[in-house]
Short mmCIF file of C-alpha atoms (C1' of nucleotides) in Angstrom, two decimals:
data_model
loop_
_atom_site.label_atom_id
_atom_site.label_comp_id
_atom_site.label_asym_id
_atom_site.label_seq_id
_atom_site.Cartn_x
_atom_site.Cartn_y
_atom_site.Cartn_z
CA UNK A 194 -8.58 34.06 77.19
CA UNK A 195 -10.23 36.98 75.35
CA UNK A 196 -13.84 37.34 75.78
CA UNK A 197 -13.96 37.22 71.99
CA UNK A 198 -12.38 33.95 72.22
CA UNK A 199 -14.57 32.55 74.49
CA UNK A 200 -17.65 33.26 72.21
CA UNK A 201 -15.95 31.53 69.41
CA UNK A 202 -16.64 27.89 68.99
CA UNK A 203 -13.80 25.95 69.25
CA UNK A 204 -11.84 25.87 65.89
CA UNK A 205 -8.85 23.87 64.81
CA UNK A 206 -6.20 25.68 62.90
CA UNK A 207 -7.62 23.75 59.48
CA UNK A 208 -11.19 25.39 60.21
CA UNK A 209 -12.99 22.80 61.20
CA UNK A 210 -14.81 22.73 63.98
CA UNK A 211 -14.94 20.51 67.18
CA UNK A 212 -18.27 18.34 66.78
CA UNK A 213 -20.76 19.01 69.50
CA UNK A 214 -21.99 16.77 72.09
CA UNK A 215 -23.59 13.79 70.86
CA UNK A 216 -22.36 14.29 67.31
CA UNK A 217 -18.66 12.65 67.74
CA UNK A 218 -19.86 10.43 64.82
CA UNK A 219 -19.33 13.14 62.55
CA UNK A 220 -15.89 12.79 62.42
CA UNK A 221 -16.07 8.85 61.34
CA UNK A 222 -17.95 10.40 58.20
CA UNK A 223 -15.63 12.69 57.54
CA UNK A 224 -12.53 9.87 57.79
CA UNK A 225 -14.24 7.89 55.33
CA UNK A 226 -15.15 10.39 52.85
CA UNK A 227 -11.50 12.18 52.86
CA UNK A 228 -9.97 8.44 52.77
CA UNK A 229 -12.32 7.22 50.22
CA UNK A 230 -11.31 10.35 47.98
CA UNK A 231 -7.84 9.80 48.87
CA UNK A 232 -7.78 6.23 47.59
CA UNK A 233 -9.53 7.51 44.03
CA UNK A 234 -6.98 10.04 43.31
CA UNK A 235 -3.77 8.82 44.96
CA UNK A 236 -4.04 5.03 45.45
CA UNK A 237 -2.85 2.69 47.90
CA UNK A 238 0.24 3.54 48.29
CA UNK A 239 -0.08 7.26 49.20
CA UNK A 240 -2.93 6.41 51.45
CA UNK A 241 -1.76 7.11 55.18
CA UNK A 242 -3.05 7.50 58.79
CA UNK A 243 -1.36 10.90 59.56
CA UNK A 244 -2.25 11.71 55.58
CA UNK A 245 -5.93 11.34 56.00
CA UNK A 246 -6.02 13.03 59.15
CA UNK A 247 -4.45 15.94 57.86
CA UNK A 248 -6.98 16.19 54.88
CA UNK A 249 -9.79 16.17 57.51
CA UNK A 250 -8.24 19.00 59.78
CA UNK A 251 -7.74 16.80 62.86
CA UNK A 252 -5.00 15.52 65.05
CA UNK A 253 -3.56 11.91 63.83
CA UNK A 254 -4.66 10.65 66.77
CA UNK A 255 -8.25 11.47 66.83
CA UNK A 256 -8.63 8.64 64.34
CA UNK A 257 -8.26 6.52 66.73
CA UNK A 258 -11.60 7.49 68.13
CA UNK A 259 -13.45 5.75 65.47
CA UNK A 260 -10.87 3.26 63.79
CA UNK A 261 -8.59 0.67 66.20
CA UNK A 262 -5.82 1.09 63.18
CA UNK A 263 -5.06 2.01 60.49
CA UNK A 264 -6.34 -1.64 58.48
CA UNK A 265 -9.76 -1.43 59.63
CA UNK A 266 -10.30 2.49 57.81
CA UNK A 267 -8.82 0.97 54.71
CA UNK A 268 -11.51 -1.87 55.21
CA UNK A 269 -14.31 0.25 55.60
CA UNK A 270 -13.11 2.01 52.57
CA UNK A 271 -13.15 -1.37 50.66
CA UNK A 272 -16.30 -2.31 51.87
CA UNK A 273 -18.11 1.53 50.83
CA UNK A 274 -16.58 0.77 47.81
CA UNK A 275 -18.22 -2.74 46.98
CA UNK A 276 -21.37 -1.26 48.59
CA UNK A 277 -21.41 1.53 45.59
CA UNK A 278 -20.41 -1.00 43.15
CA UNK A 279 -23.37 -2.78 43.64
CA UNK A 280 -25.86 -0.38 43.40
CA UNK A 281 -24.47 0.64 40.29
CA UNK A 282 -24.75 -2.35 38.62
CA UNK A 283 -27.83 -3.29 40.40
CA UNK A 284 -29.01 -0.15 38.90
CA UNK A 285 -27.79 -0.94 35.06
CA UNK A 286 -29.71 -4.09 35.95
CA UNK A 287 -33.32 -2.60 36.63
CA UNK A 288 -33.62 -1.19 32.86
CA UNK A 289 -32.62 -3.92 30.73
CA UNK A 290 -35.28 -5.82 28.41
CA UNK A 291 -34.26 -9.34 28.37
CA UNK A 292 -31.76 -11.39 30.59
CA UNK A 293 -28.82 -11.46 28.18
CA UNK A 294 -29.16 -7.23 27.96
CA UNK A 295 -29.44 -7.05 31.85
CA UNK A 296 -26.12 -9.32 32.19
CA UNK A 297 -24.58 -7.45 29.51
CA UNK A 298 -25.43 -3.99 31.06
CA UNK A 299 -24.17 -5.69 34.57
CA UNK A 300 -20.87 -6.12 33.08
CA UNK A 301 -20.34 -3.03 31.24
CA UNK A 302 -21.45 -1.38 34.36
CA UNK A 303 -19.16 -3.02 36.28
CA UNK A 304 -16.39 -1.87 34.31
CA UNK A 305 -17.37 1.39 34.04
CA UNK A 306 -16.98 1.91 37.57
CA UNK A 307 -13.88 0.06 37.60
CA UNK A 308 -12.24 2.54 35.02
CA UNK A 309 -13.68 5.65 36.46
CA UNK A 310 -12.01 4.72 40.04
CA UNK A 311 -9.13 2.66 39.26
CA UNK A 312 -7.52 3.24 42.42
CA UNK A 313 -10.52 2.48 43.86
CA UNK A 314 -10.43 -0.66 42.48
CA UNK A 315 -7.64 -2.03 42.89
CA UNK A 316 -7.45 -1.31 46.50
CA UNK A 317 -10.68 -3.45 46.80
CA UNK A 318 -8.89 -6.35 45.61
CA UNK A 319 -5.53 -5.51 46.97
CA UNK A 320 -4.55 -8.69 47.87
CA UNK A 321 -3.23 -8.24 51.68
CA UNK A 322 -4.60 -5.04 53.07
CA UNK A 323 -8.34 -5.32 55.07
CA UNK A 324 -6.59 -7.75 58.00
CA UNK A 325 -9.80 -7.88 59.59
CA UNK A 326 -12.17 -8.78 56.91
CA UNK A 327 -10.18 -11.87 56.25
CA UNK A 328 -11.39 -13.60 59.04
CA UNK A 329 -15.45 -13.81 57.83
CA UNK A 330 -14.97 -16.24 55.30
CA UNK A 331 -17.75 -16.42 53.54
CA UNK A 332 -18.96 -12.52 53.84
CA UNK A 333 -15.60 -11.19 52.21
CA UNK A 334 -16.74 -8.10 50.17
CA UNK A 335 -17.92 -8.20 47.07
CA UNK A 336 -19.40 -12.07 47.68
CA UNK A 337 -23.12 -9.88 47.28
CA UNK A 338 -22.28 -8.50 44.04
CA UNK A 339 -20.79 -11.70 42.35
CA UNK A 340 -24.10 -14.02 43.74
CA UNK A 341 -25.99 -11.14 41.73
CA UNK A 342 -23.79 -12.25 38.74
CA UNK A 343 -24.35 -15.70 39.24
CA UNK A 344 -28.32 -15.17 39.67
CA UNK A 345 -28.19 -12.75 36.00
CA UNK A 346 -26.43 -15.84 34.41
CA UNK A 347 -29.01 -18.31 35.97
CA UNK A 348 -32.03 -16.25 34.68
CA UNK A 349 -30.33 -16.52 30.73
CA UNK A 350 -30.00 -20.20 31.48
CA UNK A 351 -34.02 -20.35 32.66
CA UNK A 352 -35.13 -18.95 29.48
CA UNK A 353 -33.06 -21.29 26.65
CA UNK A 354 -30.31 -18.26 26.20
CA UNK A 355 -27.69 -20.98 26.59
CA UNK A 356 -27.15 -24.59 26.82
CA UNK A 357 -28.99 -25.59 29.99
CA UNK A 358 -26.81 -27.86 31.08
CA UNK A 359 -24.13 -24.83 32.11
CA UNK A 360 -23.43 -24.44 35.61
CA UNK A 361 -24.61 -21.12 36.22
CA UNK A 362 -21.98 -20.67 39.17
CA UNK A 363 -19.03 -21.68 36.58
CA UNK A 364 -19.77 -19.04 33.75
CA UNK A 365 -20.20 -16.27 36.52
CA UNK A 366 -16.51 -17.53 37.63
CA UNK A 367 -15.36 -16.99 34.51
CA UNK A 368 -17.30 -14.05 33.94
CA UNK A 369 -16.50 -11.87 36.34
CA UNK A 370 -12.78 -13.32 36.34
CA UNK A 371 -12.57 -11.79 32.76
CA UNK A 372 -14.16 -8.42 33.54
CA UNK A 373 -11.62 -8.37 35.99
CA UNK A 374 -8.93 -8.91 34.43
CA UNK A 375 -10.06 -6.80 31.46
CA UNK A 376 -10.26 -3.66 33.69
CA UNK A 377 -6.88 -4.29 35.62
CA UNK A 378 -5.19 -4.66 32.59
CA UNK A 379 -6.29 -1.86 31.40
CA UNK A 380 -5.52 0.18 34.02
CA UNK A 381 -1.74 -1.34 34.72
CA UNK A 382 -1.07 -0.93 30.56
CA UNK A 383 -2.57 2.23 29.61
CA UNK A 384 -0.38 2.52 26.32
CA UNK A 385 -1.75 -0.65 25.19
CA UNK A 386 -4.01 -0.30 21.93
CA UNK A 387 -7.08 -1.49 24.00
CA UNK A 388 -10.38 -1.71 21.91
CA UNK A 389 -13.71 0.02 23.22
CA UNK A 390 -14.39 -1.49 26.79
CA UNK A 391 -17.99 -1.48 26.35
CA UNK A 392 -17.46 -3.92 23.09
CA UNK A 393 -14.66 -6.26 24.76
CA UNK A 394 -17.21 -6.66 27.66
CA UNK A 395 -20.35 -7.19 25.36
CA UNK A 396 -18.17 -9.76 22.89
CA UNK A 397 -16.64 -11.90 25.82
CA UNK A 398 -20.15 -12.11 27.38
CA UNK A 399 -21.68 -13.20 24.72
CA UNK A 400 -18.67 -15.61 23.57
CA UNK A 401 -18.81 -17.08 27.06
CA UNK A 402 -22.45 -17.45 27.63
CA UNK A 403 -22.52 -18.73 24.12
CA UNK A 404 -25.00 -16.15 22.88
CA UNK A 405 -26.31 -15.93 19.19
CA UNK A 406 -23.91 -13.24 18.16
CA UNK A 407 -25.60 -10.10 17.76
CA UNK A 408 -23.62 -7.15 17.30
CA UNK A 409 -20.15 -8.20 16.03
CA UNK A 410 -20.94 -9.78 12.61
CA UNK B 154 47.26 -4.82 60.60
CA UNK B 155 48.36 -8.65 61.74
CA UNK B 156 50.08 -10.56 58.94
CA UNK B 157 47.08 -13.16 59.17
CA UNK B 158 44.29 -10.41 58.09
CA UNK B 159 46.62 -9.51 55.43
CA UNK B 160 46.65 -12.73 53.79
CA UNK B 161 42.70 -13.21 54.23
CA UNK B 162 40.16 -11.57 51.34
CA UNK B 163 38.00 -8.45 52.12
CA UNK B 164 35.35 -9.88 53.86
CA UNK B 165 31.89 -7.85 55.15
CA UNK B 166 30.10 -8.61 58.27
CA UNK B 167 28.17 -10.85 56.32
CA UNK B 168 30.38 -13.15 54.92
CA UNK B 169 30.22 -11.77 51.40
CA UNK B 170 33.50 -11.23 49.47
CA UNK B 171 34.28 -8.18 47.80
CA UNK B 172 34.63 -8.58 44.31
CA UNK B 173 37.95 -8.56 42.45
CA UNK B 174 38.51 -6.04 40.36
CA UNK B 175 36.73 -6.43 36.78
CA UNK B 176 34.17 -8.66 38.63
CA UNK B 177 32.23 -5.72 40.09
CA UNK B 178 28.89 -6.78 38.10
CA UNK B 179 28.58 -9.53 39.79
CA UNK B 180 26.95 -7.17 42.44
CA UNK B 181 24.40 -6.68 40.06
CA UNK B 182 23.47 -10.41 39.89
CA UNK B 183 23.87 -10.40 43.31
CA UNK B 184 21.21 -7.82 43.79
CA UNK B 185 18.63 -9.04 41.14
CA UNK B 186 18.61 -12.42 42.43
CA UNK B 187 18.12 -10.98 46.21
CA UNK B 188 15.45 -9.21 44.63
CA UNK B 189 13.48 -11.49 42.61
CA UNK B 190 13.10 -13.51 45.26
CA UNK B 191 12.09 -11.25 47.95
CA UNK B 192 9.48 -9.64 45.22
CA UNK B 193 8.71 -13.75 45.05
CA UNK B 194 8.13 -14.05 48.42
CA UNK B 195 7.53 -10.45 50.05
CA UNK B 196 5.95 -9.09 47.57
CA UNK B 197 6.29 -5.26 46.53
CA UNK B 198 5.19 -3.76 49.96
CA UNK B 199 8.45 -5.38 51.68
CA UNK B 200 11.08 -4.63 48.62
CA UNK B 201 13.13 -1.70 49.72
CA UNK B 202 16.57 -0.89 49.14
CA UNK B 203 17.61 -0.93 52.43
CA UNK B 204 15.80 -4.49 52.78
CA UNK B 205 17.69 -5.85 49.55
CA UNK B 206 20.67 -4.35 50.58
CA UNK B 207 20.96 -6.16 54.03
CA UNK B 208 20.52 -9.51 52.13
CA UNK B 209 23.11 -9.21 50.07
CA UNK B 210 25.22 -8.30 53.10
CA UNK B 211 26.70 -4.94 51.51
CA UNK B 212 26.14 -1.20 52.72
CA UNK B 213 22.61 -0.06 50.95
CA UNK B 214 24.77 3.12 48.98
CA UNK B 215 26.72 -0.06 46.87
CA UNK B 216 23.65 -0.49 44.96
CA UNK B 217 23.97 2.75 44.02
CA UNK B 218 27.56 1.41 41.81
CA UNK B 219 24.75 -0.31 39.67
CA UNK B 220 21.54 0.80 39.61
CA UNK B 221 20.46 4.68 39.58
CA UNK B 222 17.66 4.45 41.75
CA UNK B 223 15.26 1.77 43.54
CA UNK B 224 12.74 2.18 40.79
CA UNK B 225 15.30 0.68 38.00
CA UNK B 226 16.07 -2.06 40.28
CA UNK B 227 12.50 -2.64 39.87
CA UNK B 228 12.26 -2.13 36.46
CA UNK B 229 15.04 -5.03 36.28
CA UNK B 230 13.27 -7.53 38.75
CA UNK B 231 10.10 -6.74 36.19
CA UNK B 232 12.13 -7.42 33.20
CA UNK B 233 13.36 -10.85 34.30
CA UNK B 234 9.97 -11.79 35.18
CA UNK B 235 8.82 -11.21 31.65
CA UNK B 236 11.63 -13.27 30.35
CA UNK B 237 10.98 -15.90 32.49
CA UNK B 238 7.27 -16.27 31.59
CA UNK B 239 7.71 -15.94 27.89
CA UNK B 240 10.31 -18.89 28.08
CA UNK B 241 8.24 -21.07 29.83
CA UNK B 242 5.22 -20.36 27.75
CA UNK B 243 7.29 -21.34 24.55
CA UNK B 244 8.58 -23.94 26.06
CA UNK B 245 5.05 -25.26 26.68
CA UNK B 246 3.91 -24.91 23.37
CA UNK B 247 6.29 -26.85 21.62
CA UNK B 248 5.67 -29.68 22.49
CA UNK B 249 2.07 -29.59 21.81
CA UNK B 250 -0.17 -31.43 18.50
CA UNK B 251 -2.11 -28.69 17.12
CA UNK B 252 -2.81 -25.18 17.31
CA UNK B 253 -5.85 -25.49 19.45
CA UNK B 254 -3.85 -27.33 21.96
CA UNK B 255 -0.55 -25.06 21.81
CA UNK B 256 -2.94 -21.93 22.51
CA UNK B 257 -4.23 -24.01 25.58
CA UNK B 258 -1.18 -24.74 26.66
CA UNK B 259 0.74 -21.38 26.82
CA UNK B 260 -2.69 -20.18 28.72
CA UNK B 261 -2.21 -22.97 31.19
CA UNK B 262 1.64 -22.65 31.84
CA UNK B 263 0.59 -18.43 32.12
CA UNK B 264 -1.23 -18.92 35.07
CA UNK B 265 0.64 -22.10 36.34
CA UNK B 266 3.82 -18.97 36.33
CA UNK B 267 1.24 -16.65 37.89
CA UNK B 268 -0.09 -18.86 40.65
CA UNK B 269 3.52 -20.11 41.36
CA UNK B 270 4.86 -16.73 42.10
CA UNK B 271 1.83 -14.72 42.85
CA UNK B 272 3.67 -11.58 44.17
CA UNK B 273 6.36 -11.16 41.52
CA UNK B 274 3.29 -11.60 39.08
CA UNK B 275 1.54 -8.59 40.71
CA UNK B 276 4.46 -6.46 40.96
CA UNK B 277 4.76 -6.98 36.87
CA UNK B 278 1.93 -5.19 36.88
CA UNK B 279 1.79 -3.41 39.33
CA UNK B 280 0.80 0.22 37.63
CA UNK B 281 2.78 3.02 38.79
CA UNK B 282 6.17 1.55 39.88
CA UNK B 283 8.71 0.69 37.09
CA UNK B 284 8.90 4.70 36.11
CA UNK B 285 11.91 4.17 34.13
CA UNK B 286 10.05 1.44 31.99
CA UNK B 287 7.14 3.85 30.79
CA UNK B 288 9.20 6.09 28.39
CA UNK B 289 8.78 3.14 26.04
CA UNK B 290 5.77 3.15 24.57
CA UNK B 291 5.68 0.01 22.35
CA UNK B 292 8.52 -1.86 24.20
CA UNK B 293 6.26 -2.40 27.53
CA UNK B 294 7.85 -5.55 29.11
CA UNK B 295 5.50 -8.44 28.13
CA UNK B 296 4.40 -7.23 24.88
CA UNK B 297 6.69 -10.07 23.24
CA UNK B 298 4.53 -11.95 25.72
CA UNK B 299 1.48 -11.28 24.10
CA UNK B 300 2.57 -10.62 20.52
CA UNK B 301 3.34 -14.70 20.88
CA UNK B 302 0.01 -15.13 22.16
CA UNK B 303 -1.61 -13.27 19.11
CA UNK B 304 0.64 -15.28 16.60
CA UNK B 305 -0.45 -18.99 18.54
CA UNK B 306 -4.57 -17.23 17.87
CA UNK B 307 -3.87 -16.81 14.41
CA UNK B 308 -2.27 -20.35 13.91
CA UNK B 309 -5.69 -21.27 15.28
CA UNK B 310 -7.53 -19.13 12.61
CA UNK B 311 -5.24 -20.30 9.95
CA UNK B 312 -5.70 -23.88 9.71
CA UNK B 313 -9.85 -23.48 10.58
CA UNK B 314 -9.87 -24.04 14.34
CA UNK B 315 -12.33 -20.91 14.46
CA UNK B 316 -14.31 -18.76 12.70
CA UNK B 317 -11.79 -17.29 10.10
CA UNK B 318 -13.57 -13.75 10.32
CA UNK B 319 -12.17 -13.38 13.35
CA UNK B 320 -9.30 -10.74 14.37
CA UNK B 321 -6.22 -12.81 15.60
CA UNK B 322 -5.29 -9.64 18.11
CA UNK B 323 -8.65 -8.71 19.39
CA UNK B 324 -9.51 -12.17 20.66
CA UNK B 325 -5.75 -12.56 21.91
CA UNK B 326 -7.16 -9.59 24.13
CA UNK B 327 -9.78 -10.66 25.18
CA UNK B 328 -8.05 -14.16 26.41
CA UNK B 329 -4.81 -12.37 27.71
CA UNK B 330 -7.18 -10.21 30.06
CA UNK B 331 -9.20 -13.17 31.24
CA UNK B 332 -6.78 -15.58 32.28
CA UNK B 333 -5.01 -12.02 33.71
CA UNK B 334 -8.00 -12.15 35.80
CA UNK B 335 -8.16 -15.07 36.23
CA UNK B 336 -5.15 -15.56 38.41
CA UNK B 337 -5.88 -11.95 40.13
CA UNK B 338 -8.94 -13.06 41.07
CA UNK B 339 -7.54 -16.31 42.56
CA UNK B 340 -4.86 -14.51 44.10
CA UNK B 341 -6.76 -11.30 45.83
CA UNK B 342 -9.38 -13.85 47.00
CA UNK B 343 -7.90 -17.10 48.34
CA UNK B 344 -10.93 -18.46 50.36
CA UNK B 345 -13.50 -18.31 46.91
CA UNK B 346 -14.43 -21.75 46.12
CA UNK B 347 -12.91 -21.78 43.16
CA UNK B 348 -12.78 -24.11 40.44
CA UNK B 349 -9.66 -26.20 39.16
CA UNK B 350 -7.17 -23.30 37.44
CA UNK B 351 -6.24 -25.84 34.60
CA UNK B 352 -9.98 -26.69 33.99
CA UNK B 353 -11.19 -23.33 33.71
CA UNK B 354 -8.44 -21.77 31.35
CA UNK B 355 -8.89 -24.70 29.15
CA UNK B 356 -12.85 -23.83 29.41
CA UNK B 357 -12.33 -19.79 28.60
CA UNK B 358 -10.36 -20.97 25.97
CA UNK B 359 -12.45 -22.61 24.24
CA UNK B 360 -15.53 -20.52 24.86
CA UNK B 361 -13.45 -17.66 23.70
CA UNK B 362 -11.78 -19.54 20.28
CA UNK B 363 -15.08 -20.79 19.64
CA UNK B 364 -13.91 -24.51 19.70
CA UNK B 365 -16.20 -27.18 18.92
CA UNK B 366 -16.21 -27.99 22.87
CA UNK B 367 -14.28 -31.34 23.50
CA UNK B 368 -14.26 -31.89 27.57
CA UNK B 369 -16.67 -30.37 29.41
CA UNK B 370 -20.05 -31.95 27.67
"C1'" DT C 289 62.70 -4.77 40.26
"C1'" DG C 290 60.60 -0.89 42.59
"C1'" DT C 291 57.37 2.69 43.14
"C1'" DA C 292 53.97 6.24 42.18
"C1'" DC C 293 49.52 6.51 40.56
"C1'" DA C 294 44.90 5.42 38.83
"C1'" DT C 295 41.12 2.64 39.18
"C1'" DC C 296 37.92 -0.42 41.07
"C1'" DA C 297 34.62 -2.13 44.52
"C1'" DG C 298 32.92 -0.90 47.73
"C1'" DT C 299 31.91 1.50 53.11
"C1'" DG C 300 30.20 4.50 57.24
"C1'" DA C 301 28.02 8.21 58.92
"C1'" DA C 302 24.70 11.30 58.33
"C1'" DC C 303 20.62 13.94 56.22
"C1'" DG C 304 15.64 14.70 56.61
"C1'" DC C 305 11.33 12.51 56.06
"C1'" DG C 306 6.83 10.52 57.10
"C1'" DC C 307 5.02 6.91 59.27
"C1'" DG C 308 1.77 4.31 63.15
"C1'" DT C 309 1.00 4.47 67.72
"C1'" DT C 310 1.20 5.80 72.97
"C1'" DC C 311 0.35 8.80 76.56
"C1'" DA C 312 -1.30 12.19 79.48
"C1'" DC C 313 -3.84 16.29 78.77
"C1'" DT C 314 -7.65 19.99 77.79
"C1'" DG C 315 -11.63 22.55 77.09
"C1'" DA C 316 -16.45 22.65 76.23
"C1'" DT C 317 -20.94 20.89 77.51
"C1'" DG C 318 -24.38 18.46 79.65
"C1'" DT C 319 -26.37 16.50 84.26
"C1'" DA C 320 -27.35 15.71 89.28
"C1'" DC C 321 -28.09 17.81 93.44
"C1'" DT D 207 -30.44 29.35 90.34
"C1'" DG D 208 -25.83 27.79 91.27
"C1'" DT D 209 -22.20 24.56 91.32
"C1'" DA D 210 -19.63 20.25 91.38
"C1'" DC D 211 -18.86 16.58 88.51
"C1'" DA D 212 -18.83 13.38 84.56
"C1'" DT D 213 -18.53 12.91 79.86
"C1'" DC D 214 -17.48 13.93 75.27
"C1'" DA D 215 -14.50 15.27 71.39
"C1'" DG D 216 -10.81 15.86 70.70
"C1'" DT D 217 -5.13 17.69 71.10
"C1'" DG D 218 0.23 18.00 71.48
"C1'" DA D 219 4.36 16.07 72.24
"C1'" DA D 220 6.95 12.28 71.91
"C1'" DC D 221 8.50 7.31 70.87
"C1'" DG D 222 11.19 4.50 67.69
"C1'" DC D 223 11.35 2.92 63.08
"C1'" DG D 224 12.85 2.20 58.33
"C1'" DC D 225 13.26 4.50 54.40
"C1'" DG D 226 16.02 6.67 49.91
"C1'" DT D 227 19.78 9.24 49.06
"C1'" DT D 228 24.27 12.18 49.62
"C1'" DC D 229 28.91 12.60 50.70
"C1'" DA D 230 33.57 11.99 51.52
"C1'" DC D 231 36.27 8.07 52.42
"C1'" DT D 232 39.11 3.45 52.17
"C1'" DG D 233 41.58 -0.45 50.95
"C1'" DA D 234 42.98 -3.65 47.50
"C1'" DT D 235 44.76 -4.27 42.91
"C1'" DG D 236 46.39 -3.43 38.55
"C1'" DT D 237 49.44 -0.35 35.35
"C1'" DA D 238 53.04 2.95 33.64
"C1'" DC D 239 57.48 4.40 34.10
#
DNA sequence: TGTACATCAGTGAACGCGCGTTCACTGATGTAC
DNA sequence: TGTACATCAGTGAACGCGCGTTCACTGATGTAC
């Protein structure tokens, strides 16, 4: 009611400021960054509506703006996630020599990023969360990055790296089912006397795929 | 206050009887049965006190009388878990002919256990819950679990199954965290066209032992 | 045999908390006339 | 150039809920004297 106050722009008590005309998308950014942050360092389980909201400086209702509920930020937080993941290991992918080093590097890429956001990661695959992604069967996230897998085992089969007869879409099954596994155990048994990820991932490659062992003899 | 109420037993809302006196642990049963089965079916978002409690059909402070918090009741539920996979993975692998085909067989009857109860499986490891349990370093609940697997590896080794090089515990890793994944996977992703569970374990198996491959060729 | 007392197996009410969601609203800014 | 109006980007208060935990208690049953 001051004129001083009228000059101001309008500011929340958290500092931030109302978005201007136009620029309402803003705030979906910002929900997405502060939740995908959230879900790094606190997990699942501390990840809340009124939580996130608070982070970002607005009223817990203003997420309705952009979100229906509460399940559909968590999806689009899954779905950034597997987005990321894949251009990592796409990434990995780009420099190796041969097909067996560029499914190799996939893998230990893979679990790199696995083990540097474990809470990450296990949100992607928590069993019961993204309600509305269930419903596209066939697009559920992460199907991209595991027909990448299946197309790096494919290109070791085309050049006589393995028995030709393997089904390519049956070693990236069990592939990428034992990466898995490999990183969530990890991450649920911490205390365990683990070995070096990057070797665990390059031996049970090359065990499953059959390689000529290189490195471990 | 009438002679009739006198005669009957202290009954709750619910229909339970109280305990007599020296019979107060059966509470405890009681409560860990509730439990297990709600974990079972529920899973670990839906187990609360409260919840657990109001099955039993006592007031939720009573479970105070036997556990200190809900994180030991927890810890308990996880225990019994543990026990009841390692029996029925023992129990599995007597009655098999060899080595090659015990070590199949406790990696089958792990993820038949895992499949069958997908939700007490995940809370076993489910990272940050059982609080109480993480004091113990070496005593993490399933380590018996695994130390059993590592012994059924190096039967394997021992009578010339597999390269004899090999280290019993590292590849009892590396095929504890596959078929871990294994049944994560299958769990967090219902609607992948997966593969038959039996088939496949029996497949990483052998890819991972190095067997001279007897099905799948 | 009777009675005071201790113990056991619980209970009922209350606490403060954070949650997801709803509702009607507000204040700034652009647009039409 | 001025002004009414529509729209945009939010807000504040309130709802009902279930939760874990605390506290002082109760009622039955066994035991000592």
């Amino acid at each position: 009611l001051t004129p001083l106050a009228n000059r101001l722009p309008s500011v929340s008590r958290n500092g931030r400021r109302v978005n201007r005309r136009g620029e309402g998308d803003r705030l979906r950014e910002d929900l997405l960054t502060v939740a995908m942050s959230t879900a790094e360092t606190q997990g699942l389980r501390r990840l809340s509506l009124r939580g996130i909201a608070r982070q970002v400086g607005i009223a817990a209702p203003s997420v309705y703006l952009h979100f229906p509920d509460l399940d559909h930020l968590l999806a689009a937080v899954v779905e950034q996630g597997f987005d990321r993941l894949t251009i990592a290991t796409n990434a990995a992918a780009r420099d190796a020599a041969d097909p067996a080093e560029e499914l190799r590097a996939r893998c230990r890429t893979y679990c790199s990023f696995a083990l540097e956001h474990p809470r990450l990661y296990e949100l992607m695959f928590q069993a019961d969360l993204p309600l509305s992604l269930r419903d596209a069967p066939e697009q559920t996230p992460g199907r991209r990055l595991f027909d990448n897998l299946v197309a790096a085992v494919r290109r070791c089969l085309d050049v006589g790296l393995a028995p030709a007869h393997d089904d390519p879409f049956r070693l990236a099954s069990l592939i990428w089912t034992a990466e898995h596994g490999l990183v969530l155990a990890r991450i649920s048994r911490p205390t365990f006397p683990w070995a070096s990820i990057d070797a665990l991932v390059d031996e049970m490659v090359t065990r499953m795929m059959g390689f000529a062992s290189s490195g471990h003899e």
